[in-house]
Coordinates of C-alpha atoms and ligand atoms in Angstrom, one line a residue:
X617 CA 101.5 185.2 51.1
X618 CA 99.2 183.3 53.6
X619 CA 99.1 179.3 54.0
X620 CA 96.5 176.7 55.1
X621 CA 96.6 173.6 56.4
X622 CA 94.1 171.2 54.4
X623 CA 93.8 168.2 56.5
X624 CA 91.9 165.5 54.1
X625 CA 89.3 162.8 55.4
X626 CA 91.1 161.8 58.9
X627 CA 88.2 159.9 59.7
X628 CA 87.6 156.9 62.1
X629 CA 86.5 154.7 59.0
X630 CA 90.1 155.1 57.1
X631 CA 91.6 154.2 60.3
X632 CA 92.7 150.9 61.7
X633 CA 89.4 149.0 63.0
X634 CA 87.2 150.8 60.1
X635 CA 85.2 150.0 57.0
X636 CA 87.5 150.8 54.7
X637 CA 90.7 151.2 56.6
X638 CA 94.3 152.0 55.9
X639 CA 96.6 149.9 58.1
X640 CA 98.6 153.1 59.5
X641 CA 95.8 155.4 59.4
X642 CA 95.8 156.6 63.1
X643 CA 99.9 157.0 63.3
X644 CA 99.6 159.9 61.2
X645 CA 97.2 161.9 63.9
X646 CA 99.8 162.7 66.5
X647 CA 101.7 164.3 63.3
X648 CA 99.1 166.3 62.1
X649 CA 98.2 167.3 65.7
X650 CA 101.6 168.6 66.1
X651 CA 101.7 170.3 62.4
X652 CA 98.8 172.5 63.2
X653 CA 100.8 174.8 65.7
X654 CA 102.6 175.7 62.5
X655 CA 99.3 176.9 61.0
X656 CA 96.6 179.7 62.1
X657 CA 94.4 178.4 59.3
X658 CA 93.5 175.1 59.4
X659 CA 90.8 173.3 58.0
X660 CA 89.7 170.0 57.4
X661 CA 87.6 168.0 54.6
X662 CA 85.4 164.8 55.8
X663 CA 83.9 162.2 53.4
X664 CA 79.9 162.5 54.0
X665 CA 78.1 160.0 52.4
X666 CA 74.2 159.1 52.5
X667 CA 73.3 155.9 53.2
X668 CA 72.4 155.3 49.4
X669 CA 74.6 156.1 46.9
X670 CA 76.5 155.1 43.5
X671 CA 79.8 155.3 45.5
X672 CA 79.1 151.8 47.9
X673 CA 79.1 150.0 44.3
X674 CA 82.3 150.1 44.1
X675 CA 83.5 150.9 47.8
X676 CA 82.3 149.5 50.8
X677 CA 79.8 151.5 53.1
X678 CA 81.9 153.7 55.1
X679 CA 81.8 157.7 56.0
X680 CA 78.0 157.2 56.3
X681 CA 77.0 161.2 57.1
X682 CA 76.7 161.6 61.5
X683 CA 78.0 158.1 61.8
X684 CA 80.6 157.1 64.3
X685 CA 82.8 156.1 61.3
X686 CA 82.5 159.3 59.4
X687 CA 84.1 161.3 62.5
X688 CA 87.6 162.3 63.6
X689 CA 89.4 159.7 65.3
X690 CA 88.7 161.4 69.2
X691 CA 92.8 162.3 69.8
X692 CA 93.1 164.4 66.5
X693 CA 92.6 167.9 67.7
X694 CA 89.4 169.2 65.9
X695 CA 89.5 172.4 68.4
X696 CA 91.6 173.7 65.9
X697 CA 89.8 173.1 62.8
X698 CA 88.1 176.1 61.7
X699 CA 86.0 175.0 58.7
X700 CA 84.8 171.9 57.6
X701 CA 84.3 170.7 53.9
X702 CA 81.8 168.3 53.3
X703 CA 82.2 166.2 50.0
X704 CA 80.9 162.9 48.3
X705 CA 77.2 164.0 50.0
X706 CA 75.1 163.6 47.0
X707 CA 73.9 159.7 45.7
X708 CA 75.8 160.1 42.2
X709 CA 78.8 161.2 43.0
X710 CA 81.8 160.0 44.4
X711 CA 83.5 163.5 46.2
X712 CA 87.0 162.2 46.1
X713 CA 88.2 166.2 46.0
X714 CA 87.8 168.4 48.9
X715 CA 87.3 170.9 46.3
X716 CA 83.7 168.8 45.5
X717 CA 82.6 169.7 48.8
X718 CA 79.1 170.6 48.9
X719 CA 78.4 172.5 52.1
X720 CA 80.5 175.2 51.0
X721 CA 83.1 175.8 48.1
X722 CA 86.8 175.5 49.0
X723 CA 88.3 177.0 46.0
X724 CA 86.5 179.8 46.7
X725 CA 87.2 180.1 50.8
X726 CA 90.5 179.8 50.3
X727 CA 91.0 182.6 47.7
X728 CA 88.5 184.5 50.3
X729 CA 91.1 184.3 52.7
X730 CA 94.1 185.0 50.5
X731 CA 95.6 181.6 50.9
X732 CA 98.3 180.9 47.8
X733 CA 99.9 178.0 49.4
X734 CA 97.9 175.3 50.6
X735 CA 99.8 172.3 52.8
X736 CA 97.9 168.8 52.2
X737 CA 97.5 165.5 54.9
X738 CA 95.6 163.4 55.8
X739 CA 93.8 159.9 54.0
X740 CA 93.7 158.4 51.5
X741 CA 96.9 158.8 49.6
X742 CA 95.3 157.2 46.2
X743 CA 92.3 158.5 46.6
X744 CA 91.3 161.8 48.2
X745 CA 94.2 162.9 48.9
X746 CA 95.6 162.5 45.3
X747 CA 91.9 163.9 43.9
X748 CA 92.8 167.1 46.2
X749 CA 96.4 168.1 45.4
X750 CA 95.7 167.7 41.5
X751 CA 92.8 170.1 41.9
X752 CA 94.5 172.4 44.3
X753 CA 97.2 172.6 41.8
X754 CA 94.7 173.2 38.8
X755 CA 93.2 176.2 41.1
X756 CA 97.0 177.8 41.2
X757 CA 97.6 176.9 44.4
X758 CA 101.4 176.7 45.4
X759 CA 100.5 173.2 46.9
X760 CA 102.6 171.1 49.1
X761 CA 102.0 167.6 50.7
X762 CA 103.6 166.3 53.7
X763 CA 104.4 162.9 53.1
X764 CA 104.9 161.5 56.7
X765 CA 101.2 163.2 57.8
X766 CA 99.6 161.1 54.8
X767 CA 98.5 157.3 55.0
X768 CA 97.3 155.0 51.8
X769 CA 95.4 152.3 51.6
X770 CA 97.8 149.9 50.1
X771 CA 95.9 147.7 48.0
X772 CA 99.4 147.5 46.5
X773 CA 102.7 149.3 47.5
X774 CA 103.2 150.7 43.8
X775 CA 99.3 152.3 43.6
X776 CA 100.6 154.4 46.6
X777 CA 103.8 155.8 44.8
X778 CA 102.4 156.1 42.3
X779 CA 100.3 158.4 43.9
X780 CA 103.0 160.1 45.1
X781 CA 104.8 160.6 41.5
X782 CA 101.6 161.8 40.2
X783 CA 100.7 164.5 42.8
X784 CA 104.8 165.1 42.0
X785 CA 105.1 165.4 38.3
X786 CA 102.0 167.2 38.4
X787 CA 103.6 170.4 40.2
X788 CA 103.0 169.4 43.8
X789 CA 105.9 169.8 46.3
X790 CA 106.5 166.2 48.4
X791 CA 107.8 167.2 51.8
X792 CA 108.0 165.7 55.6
X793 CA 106.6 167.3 58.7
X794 CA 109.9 168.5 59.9
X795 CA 109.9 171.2 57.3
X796 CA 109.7 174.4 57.7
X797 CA 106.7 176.8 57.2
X798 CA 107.0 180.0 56.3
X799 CA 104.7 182.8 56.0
X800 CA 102.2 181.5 59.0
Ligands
VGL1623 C1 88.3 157.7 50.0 C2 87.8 155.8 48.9 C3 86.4 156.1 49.0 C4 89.3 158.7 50.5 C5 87.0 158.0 50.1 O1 89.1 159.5 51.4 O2 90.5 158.6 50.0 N1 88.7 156.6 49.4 N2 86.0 157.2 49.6
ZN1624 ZN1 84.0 157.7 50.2

């Protein structure tokens, strides 16, 4: 039994003051920052988009590849992230899942390191976040998703539980921070 911490597209850009922000986006850092002394494997996914592609039709430009706004927001602690997934990179495709990344295969890493249960924050709840825990899921991963450490961005209230009820009736297990986690 060994678990990861999958920390999904904490980026300046989802945050408050970016281009496609969620309006608590930065309140879930401090969380997150104190979740990862639960974890000795902790990695991270970051949308990584060129400049040009398919996915600013219907998105606008954010997470552009080395940009300011495709980086962690500076007080989330990436001195503890270990490996990071790069996803959405190519000009025809979108890269909502982590396990899209392009720069090296996540499914595969994690079975690598003998990781069967695979803990899931971070932004957006609709979007990548979702995209993530469904595949994680379809991989076998015993996959869990701390609610309080995840933010949306809340076009509408009921497109973020619904989120939630999806990742939920599809086998994930909703839980908050203050959980306990076992097998480190
Ligand atoms: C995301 C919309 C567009 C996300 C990425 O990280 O959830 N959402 N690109
Ligand atoms: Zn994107």
């Amino acid at each position: 039994m060994k678990t990861a911490l999958l920390i999904v597209d904490v980026q300046n850009d989802f945050c408050p003051g970016g281009a496609l922000p969620t309006p608590q986006g930065d309140i879930i850092v401090p969380v997150i920052n104190k979740l990862m002394e639960k974890f000795s494997l902790i990695i991270a996914s970051r949308d990584w988009h060129p400049e040009d592609t398919i996915h600013f039709n219907h998105w606008p430009v954010h997470c552009v590849k080395e940009s300011h706004g495709a980086d962690f927001p500076a007080d989330l602690k990436r001195e503890n992230i270990i490996q990071i997934f790069e996803k959405g990179t190519g000009s025809k495709d979108d890269g909502y899942s982590a396990f899209e990344a392009t720069n090296k295969n996540l499914g595969e890493y994690l079975k690598e390191k003998e990781v069967d249960e695979l803990y899931i924050v971070g932004l957006t709840a609709e979007y990548c976040v979702k995209s993530t825990v469904l595949d994680a899921l379809k991989y076998g991963f015993k996959t869990f998703v701390i609610k309080d450490a995840v933010e949306g961005i809340r076009q509408n209230e009921d497109d973020f539980d619904n989120a939630f009820e999806e990742m939920k009736n599809a086998g994930a297990t909703i839980i908050t921070s203050d959980a306990s986690v076992q097998n480190k």
